[in-house]
Every structure is written in structure tokens, then in C-alpha cells.
Short mmCIF file of C-alpha atoms and ligand atoms in Angstrom, two decimals:
data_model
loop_
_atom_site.label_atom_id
_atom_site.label_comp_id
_atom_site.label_asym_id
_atom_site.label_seq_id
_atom_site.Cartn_x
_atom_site.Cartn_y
_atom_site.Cartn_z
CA UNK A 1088 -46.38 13.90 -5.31
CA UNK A 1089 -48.26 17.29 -7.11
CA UNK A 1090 -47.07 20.16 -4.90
CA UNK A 1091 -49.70 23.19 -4.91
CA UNK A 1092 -48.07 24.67 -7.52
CA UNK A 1093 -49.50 21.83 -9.66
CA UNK A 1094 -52.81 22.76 -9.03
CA UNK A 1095 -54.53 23.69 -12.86
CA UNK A 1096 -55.61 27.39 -13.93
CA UNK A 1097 -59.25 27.98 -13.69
CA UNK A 1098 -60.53 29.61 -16.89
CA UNK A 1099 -59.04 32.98 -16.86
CA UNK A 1100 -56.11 31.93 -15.83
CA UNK A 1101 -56.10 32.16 -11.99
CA UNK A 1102 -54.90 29.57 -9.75
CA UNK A 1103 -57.92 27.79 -7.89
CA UNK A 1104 -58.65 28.55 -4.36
CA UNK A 1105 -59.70 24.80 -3.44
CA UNK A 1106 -59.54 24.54 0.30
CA UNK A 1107 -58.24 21.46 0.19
CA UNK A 1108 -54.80 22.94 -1.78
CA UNK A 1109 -54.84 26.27 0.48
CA UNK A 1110 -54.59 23.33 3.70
CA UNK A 1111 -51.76 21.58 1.75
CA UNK A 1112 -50.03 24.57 0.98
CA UNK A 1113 -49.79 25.28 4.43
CA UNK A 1114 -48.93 22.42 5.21
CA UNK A 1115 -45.55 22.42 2.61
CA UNK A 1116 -44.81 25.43 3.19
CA UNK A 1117 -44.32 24.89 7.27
CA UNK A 1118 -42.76 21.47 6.66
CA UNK A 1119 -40.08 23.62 4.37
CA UNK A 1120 -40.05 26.54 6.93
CA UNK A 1121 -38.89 23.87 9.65
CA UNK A 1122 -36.54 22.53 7.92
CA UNK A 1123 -34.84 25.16 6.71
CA UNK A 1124 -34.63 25.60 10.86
CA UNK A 1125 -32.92 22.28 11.42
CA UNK A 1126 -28.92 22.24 11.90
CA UNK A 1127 -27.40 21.01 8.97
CA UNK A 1128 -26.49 17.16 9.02
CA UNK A 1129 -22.22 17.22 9.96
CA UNK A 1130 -21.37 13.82 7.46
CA UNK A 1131 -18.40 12.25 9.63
CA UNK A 1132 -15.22 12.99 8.68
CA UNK A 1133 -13.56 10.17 6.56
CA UNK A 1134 -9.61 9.86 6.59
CA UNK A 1135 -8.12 10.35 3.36
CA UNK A 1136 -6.61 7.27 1.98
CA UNK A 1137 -3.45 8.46 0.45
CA UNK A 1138 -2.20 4.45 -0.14
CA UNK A 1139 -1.16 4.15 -3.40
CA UNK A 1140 -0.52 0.20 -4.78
CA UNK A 1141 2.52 0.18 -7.38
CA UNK A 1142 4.14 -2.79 -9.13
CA UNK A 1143 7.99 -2.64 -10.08
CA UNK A 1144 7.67 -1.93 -13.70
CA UNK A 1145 11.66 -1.90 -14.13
CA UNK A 1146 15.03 -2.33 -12.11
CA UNK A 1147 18.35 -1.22 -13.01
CA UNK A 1148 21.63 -1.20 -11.56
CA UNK A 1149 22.69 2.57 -11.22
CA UNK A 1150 26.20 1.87 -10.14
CA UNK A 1151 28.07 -0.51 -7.88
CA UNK A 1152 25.86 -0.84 -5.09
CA UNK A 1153 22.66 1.14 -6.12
CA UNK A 1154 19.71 -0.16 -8.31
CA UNK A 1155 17.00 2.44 -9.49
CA UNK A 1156 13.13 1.30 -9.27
CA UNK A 1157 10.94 2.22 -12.00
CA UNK A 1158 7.17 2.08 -10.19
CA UNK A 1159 4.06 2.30 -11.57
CA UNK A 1160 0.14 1.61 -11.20
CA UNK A 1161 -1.04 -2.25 -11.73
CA UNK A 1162 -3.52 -0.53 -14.39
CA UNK A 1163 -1.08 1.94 -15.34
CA UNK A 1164 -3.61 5.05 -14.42
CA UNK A 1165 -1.74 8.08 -14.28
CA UNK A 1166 0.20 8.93 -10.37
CA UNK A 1167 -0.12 11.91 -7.86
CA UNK A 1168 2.23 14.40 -8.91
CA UNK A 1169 5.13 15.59 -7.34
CA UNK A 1170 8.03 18.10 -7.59
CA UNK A 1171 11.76 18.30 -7.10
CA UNK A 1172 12.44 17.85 -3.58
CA UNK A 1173 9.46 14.80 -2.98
CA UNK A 1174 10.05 11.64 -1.48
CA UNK A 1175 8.39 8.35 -1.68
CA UNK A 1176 7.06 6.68 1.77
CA UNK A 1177 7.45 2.27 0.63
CA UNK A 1178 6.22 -0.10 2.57
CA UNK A 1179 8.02 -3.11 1.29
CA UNK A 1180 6.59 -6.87 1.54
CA UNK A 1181 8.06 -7.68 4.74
CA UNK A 1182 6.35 -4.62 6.11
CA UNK A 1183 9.57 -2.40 6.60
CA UNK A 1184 8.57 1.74 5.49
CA UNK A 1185 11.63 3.34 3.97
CA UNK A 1186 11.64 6.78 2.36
CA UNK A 1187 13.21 7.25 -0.58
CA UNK A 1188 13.67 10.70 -2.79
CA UNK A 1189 12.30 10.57 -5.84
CA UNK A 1190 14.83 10.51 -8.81
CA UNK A 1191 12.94 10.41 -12.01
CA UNK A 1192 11.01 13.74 -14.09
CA UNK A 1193 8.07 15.23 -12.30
CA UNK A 1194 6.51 15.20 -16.03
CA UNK A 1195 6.33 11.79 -16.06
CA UNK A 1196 2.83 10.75 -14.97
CA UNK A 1197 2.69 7.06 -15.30
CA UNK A 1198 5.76 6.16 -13.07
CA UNK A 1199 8.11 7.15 -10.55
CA UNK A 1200 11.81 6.13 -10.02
CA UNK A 1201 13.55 5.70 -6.57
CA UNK A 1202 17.00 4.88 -6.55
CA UNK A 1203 18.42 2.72 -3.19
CA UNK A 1204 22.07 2.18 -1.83
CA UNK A 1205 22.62 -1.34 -0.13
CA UNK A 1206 23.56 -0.78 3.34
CA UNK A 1207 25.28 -4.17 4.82
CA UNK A 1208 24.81 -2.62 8.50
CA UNK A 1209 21.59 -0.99 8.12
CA UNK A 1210 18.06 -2.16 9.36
CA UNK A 1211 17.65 -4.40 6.25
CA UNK A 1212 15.69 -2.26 4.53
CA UNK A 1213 17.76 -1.56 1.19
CA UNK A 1214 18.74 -5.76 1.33
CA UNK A 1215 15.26 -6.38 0.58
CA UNK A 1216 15.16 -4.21 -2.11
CA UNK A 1217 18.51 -5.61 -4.08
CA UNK A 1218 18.21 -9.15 -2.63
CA UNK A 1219 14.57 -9.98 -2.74
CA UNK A 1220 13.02 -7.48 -5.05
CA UNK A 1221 12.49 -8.30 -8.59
CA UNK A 1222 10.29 -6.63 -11.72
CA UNK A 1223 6.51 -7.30 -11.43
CA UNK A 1224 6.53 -7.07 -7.42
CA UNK A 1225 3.93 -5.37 -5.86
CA UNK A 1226 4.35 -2.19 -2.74
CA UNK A 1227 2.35 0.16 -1.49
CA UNK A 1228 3.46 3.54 -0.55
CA UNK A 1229 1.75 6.94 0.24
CA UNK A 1230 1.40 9.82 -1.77
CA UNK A 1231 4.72 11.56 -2.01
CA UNK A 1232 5.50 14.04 0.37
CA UNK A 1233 7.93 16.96 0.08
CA UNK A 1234 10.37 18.31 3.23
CA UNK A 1235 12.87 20.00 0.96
CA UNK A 1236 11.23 22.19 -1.81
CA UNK A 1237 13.25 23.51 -4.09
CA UNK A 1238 12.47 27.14 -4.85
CA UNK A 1239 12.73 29.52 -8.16
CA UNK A 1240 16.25 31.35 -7.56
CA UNK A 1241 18.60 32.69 -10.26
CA UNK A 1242 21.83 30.94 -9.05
CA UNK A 1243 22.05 27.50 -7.61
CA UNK A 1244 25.28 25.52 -5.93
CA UNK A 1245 23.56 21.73 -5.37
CA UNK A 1246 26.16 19.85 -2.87
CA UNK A 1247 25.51 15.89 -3.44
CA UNK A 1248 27.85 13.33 -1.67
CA UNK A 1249 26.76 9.49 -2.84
CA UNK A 1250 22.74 8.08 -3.01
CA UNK A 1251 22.18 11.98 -1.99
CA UNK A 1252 22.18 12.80 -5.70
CA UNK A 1253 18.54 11.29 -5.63
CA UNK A 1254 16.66 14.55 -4.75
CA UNK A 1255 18.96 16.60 -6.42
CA UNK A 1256 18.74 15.02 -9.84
CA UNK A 1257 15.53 16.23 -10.64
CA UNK A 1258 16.31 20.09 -8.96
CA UNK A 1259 19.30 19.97 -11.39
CA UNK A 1260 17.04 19.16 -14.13
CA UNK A 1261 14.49 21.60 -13.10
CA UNK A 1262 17.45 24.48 -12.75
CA UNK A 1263 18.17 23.68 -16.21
CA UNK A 1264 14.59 24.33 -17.81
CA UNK A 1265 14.50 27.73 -15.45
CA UNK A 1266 17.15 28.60 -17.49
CA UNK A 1267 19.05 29.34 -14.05
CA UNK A 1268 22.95 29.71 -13.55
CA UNK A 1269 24.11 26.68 -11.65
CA UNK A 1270 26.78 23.99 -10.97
CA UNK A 1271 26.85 20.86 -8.80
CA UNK A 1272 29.32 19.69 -7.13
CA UNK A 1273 28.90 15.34 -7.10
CA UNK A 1274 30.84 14.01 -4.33
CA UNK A 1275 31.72 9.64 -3.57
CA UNK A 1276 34.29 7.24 -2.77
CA UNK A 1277 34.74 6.36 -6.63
CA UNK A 1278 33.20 6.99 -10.24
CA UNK A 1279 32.13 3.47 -9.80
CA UNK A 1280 30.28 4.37 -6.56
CA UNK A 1281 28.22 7.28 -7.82
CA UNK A 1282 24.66 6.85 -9.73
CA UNK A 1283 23.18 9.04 -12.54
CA UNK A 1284 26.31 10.61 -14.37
CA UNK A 1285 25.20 9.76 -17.51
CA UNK A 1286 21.71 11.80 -16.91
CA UNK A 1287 23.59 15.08 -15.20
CA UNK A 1288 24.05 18.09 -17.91
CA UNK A 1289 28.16 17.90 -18.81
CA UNK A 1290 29.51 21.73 -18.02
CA UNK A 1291 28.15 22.60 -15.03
CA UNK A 1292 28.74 19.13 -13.23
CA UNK A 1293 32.30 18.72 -11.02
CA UNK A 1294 32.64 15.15 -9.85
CA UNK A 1295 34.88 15.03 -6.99
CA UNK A 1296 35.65 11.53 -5.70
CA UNK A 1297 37.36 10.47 -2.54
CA UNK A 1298 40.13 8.36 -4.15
CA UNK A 1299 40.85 11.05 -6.59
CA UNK A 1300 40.85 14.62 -5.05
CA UNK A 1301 40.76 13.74 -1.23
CA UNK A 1302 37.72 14.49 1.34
CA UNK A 1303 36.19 17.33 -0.05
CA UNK A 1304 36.64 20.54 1.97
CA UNK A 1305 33.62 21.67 2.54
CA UNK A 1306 34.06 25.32 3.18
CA UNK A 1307 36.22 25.51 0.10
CA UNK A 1308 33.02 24.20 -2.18
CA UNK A 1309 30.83 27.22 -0.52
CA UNK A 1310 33.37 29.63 -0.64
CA UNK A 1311 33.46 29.49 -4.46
CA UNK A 1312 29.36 29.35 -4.90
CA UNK A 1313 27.99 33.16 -6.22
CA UNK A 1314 27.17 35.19 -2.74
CA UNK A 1315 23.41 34.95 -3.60
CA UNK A 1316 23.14 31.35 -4.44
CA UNK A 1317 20.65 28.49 -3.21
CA UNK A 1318 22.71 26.04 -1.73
CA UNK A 1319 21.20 22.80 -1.77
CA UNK A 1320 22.87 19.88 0.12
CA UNK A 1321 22.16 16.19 0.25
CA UNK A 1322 24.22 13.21 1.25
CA UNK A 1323 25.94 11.83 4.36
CA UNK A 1324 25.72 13.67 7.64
CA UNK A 1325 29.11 14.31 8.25
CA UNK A 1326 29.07 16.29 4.97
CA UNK A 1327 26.02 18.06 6.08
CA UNK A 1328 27.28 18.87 9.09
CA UNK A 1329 30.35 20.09 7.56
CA UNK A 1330 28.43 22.26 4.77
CA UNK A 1331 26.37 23.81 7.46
CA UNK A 1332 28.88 24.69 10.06
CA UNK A 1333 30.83 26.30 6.91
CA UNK A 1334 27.78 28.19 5.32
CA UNK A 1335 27.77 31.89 6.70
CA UNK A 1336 24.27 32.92 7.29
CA UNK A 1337 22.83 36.29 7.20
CA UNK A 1338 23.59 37.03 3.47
CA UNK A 1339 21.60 37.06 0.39
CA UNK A 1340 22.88 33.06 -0.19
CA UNK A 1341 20.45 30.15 1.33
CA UNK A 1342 21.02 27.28 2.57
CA UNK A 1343 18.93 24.17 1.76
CA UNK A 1344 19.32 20.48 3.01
CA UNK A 1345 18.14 17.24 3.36
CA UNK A 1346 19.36 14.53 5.42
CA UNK A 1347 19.34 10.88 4.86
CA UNK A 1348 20.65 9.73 8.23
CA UNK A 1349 19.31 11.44 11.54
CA UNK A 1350 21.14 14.54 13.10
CA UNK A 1351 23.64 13.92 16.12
CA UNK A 1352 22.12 14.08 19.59
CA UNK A 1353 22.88 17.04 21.32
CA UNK A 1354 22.91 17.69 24.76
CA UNK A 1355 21.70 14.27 25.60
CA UNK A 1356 21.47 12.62 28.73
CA UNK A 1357 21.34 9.16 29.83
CA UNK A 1358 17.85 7.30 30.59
CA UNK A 1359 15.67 4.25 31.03
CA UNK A 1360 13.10 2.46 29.12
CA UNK A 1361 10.61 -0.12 30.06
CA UNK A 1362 8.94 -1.66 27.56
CA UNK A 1363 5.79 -2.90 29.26
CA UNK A 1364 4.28 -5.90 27.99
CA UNK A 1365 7.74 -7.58 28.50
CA UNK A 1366 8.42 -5.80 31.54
CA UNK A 1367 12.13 -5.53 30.01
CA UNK A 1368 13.95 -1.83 31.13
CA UNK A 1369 16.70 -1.18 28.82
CA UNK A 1370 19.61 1.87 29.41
CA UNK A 1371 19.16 4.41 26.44
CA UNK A 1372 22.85 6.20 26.86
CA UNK A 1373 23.21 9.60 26.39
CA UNK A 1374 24.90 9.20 22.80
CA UNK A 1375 22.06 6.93 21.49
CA UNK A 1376 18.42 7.45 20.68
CA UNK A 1377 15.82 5.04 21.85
CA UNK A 1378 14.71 3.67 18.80
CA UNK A 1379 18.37 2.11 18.20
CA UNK A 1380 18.20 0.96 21.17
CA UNK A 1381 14.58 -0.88 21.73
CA UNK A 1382 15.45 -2.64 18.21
CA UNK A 1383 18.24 -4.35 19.52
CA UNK A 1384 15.85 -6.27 21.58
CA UNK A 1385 12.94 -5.74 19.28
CA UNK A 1386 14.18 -5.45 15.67
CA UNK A 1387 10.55 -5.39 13.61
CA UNK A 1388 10.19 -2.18 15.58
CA UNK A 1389 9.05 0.12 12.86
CA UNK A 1390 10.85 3.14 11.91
CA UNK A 1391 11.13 4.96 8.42
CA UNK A 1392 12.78 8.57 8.92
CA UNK A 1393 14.64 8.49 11.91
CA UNK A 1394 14.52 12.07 12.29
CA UNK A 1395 11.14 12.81 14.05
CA UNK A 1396 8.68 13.59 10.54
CA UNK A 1397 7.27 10.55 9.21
CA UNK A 1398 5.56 9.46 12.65
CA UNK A 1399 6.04 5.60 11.91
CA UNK A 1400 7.76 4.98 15.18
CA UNK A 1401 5.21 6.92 17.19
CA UNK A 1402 4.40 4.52 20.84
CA UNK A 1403 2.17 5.04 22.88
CA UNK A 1404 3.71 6.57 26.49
CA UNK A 1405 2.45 4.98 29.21
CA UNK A 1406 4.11 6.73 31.86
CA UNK A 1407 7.39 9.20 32.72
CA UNK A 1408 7.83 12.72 31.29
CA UNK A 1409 8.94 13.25 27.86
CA UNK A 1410 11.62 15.53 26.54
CA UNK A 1411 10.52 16.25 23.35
CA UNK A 1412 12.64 16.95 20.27
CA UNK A 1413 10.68 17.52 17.20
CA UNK A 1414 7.44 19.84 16.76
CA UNK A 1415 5.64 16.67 15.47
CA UNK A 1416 5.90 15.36 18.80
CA UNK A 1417 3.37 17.15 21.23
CA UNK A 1418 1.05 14.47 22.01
CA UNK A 1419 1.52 13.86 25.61
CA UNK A 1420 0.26 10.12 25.55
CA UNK A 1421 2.84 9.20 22.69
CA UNK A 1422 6.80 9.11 21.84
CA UNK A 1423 8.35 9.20 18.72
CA UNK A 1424 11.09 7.19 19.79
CA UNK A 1425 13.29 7.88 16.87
CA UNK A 1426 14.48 11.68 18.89
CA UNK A 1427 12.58 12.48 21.94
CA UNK A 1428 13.43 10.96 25.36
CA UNK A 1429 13.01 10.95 28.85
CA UNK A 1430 13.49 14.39 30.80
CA UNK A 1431 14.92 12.18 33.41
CA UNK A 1432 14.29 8.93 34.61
CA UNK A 1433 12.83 6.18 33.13
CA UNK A 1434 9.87 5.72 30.35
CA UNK A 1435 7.44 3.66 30.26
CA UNK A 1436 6.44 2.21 26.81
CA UNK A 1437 3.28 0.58 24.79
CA UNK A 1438 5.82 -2.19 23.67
S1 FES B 2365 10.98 7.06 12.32
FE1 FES B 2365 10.02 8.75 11.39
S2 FES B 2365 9.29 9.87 13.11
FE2 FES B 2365 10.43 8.29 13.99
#
């Protein structure tokens, strides 16, 4: 359509005053007056898909009960990046979400590397992956995520006991190119039991294995760290437990770690769940959370973290009053059954 501004000069050059184009004029300009009045359109907000489809490009046997997976994208576009420290949230063909650190170099856009320790008397997660996995299978997982960054310091001390030498790999490497003054100490059962020697930087690496040198004392290993080192810890949570009630705070040194098992329940008291579409109650005891408990009688339950971060077990709570361990877990009409629990009495559950 010719706006008024279309309208030809006359001969010398002045714009004609047709009445016909002085009307339009008018005309545009209020239409553009009243809609520069109007609220602006608000576009609904669209949830970010952060699903990412990956196909086992490569599996390897790390050591005697770990295999590493090599993933990557069916068109091998390049990957979100990630740092030292991220972790990988799988969802595995039978539907099970794990989390698993991620083990290979932050540099390398076209694929990451998990690495996963069978566990006979876990919730079958890591049997899928040795037993039923193979090269060419396709997951989904979510963007990685990172709850345990690893920060620019001058002197590390990295504490790994077993599979928890996943996240620390890659701050190791990253210590390394900082040029940084460091030394890990690699704790296991065996040699034969630990994955990745061959990739960790010989000088600055003890390995200090059960059968060899004993239960390592824990205390000892942080008494001999520089006093303004980052400690960071990873592995099973009675060596956590044991770093942390050793590490003296209020000094210069940090303390940094990540655990692959969920804390011990403190200050816990017995309670009762009902899970409402079966009517069933079960008896959470004070020692146990209630996700361990509900999958005993419902073990496709989903979980991933077990420490109250991912929000896969999240229910929704029907009824009773919540006691509430985790700061993800305000929502008064949900649980994450994985840590909180019932104030006192009994819960009533979505399940
Ligand atoms: S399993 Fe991750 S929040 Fe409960």
C-alpha cells in the first residue's frame, strides 16, 4: 500500500496538498499513534528443552568392574559444553535417570565420556549399563549440570576413593594446564579396582590401595596438604564423612566435595506413608529415607540423585506436613522423597 509519503512532488518540488492524502495521513498517523498505545503482546513462555539424544560411540573397560562410555550426537554436531566438576543426567532405555560425572576433556566438543561402577546391590542402574548396553545404543540425557565447580586456586589436594576419580580426572587435568601446585591422593580396594591411572600425570599422583597400605587415615592425608590448599573430595561416603569431620575450617584451606551416595540421616524420626492409589501405608524408620523404602514395594519408582537436587523423585503430597530437608524442596503440594519426611505422623502420597 503507498503511504503519504509516496505521494509525488509537484513541480517545484513541494509535496501535494491533495485532500484526499491530508485524510489518509490522518488516518496513518492515528492508526500508528494507537498502537504505539497498545500493551505489548507477552509471547508465552516456552520451556527450554535441554534433552539432548546421544548414541554410544565407544565402550571400554576402565578396570575390573568399571566401563567408560564414549557419547556423542547421532549427526555428530558439536555438544553443550561443560567444565570440570559437570555431571551428565542419562536416562537409560528402560527409563532409569542416573547421574554420572563427566570424565573426559571439556575441549572435546563432539563427545563426552562417563565412566560407571557395577553395583550388584544397587537399583540396577549401572547393570544396565555393563549388561545390556552395547556401542551404537541410543540415550537421552540433559544438558550437563555442575554442583561441584572447581575454582582457580594456586594449590590443590584432590581426595578420590574408587569411581570418585570421575569428576576429579578432568580438575586434575585442568590443575595441570593452570600450571597450579597439586597432588592427588587415589584411594581403592586394589590397582585392579581403580580406573584412569594410565591418564593421571605420574609425580604428583599417590595411589593408596586398601590391600596395600591399609584404610587410609583420613586426617593424616589433610594434615600433609599446604595450609591454603583446595581440597577436593570425591568417593564413598564414609570417606567423605571422614575427610570432612578431619578438615579444620576457618583457615585459608577449602574444602570441596561431591558425594556419590546420599548423606546419613540425622536426627531422624520414625513415620508413615500411604501411598494412595493402593491405599498401602508403609513404616519409614527413623534410619531410612522414604524413597528406599516405597521402592521396596514399588521398585520403578524413579530416583536419580538421592540427595534432594535433581528433583526426579519429586511426588505429589496429598496430605500430612512435611519436614523438609533440602532448599529444593519448598513446594508445599510435593515431596522429594529421596530426604524430606513427615514432621510427624503419617504422609499421604500421589503413588
Ligand atoms: S532423587 Fe534426586 S531429588 Fe530425589
Amino acid at each position: 500500500m503507498t503511504s503519504p509519503a509516496d505521494v509525488p512532488p509537484d513541480l517545484y518540488g513541494r509535496r501535494a496538498r491533495d485532500p484526499f492524502w491530508a485524510a489518509a495521513s490522518a488516518f496513518f498517523n492515528g492508526v500508528q499513534r494507537v498502537r504505539s498505545l497498545r500493551p505489548p503482546a507477552v509471547r508465552p513462555v516456552r520451556p527450554v528443552d535441554r534433552t539432548l539424544a546421544l548414541v554410544v560411540q565407544e565402550m571400554r573397560r576402565e578396570a575390573a568392574d568399571v566401563v567408560s562410555l564414549r557419547l556423542g550426537a547421532p549427526d555428530g554436531r558439536a555438544l553443550p559444553a561443560w567444565q570440570p566438576g559437570g555431571h551428565l543426567d542419562v536416562r537409560l532405555p528402560s527409563g532409569r535417570r542416573r547421574q554420572y560425572s563427566l570424565c573426559g576433556d571439556p575441549a572435546d566438543r563432539r563427545s563426552y565420556r562417563i565412566a560407571v561402577r557395577r553395583l550388584p546391590g544397587g537399583g540396577g542402574g549401572s547393570r544396565e549399563v555393563h549388561d545390556t548396553l552395547t556401542e551404537g545404543a541410543a540415550l537421552t540425557a540433559e544438558e550437563p549440570r555442575n554442583a561441584f565447580p572447581f575454582l582457580a586456586r594456586d594449590r590443590y589436594l584432590f581426595l578420590a576413593g574408587g569411581i570418585g576419580i570421575t569428576p576429579i580426572l578432568p580438575m586434575v587435568q585442568a590443575a595441570e594446564r593452570l600450571g597450579a601446585d597439586w597432588r592427588l591422593v587415589y584411594t581403592g580396594r586394589t590397582r585392579a579396582s581403580l580406573a584412569f591411572l594410565d591418564e593421571l600425570p605420574a609425580g604428583r599422583t599417590e595411589v593408596r590401595t586398601d590391600d596395600e597400605h591399609g584404610v587410609p587415615d583420613c586426617a593424616a592425608l589433610l594434615a600433609a596438604a599446604p595450609a591454603d590448599a583446595a581440597v577436593y573430595c570425591c568417593g564413598p561416603a564414609p570417606m567423605i564423612d571422614a575427610v570432612r569431620a578431619a578438615f579444620v575450617p576457618g583457615g585459608p584451606a577449602t574444602l570441596h566435595y561431591e558425594r556419590f551416595a546420599p548423606a546419613p540421616i540425622v536426627d531422624g524420626r520414625p513415620f508413615q506413608i500411604e501411598l494412595a492409589r493402593t491405599g498401602a501405608v508403609l513404616d519409614v524408620p527413623a534410619d531410612r529415607s522414604a524413597l528406599d523404602v516405597i521402592r521396596e514395594k514399588a521398585p520403578t519408582v524413579a530416583y536419580s540423585c538421592r540427595q534432594g537436587f535433581c528433583g526426579t523423585c519429586r511426588v505429589s503430597l496429598l496430605a500430612g506436613d512435611a519436614d523438609r530437608r533440602h532448599p529444593s524442596d519448598p513446594a508445599p503440594d510435593s515431596l522429594l522423597v529421596c530426604v524430606s519426611r513427615a514432621s510427624g505422623g503419617k504422609l499421604t502420597l500421589d503413588l
